[in-house]
mmCIF file of C-alpha atoms in Angstrom:
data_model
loop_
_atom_site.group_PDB
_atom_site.id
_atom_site.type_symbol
_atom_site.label_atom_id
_atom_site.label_comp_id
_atom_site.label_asym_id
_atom_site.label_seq_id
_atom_site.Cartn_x
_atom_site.Cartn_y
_atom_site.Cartn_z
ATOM 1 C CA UNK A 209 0.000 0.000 0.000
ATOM 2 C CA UNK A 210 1.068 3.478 -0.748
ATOM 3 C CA UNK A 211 1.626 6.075 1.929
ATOM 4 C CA UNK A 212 0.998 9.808 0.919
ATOM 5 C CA UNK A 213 3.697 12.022 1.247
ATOM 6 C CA UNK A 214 3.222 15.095 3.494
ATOM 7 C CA UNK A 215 3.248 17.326 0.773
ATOM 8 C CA UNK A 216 0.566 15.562 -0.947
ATOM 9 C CA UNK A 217 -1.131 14.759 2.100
ATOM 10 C CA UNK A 218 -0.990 19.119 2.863
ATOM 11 C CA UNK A 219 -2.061 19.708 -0.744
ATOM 12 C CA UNK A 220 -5.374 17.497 -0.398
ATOM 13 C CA UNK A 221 -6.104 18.719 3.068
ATOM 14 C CA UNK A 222 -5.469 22.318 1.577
ATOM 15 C CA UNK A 223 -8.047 21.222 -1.007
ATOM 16 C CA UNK A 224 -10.563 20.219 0.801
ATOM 17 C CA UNK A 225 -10.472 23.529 3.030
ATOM 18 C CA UNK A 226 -10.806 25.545 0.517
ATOM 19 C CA UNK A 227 -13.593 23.942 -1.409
ATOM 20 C CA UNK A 228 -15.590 23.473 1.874
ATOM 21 C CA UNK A 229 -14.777 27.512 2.321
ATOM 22 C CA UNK A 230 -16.145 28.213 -1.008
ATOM 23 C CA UNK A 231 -19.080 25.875 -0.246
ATOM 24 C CA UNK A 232 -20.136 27.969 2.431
ATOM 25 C CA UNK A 233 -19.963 31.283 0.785
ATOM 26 C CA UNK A 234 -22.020 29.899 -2.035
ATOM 27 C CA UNK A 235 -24.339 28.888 0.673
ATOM 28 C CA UNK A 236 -24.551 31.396 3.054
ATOM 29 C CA UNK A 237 -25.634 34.507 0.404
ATOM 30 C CA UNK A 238 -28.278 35.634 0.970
ATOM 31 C CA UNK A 239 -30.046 35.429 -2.336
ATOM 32 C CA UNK A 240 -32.677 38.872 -2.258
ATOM 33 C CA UNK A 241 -30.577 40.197 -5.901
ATOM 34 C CA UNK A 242 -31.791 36.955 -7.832
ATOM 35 C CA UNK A 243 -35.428 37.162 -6.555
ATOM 36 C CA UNK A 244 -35.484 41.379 -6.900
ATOM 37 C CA UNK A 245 -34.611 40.594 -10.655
ATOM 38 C CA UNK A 246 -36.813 37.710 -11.309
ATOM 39 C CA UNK A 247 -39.659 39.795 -9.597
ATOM 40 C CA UNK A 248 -39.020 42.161 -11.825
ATOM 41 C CA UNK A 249 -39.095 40.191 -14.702
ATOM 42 C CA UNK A 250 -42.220 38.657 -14.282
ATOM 43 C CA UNK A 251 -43.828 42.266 -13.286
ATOM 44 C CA UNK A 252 -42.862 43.221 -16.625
ATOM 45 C CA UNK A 253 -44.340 40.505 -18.407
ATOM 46 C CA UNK A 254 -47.544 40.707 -16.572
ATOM 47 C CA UNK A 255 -47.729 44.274 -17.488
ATOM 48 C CA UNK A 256 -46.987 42.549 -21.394
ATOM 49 C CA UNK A 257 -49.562 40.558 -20.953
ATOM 50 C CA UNK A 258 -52.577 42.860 -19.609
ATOM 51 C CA UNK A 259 -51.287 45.465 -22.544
ATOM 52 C CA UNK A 260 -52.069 42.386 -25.246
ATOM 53 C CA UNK A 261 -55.637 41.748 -23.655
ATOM 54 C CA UNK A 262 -56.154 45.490 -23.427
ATOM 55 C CA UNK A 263 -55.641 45.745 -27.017
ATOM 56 C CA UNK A 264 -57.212 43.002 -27.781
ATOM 57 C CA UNK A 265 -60.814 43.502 -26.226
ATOM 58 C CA UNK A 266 -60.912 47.024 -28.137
#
């Protein structure tokens, strides 16, 4: 059996740290910017829709 050696054993440790610190980050956003734009979105394309409707009744 192979034994790492302590530089590669550093190097995956060092790995895994910083992917579980990046994890987190991703994680712990708070994620109002993404639902502020998609509420804006689909206001707009409400107010798309009603302006079809409108025009379309008269």
């Amino acid at each position: 059996m192979d034994i790492l050696t302590f530089s590669e054993l550093m190097t995956g440790i060092l790995s895994l740290l910083g992917t579980g610190i990046l994890l987190l980050q991703a994680t712990s956003r708070a994620p109002k910017a993404l639902h502020d734009e998609i509420a804006l979105s689909v206001e707009r394309s409400i107010a798309l829709i009603d302006t079809c409707k409108d025009s379309r009744v008269r």
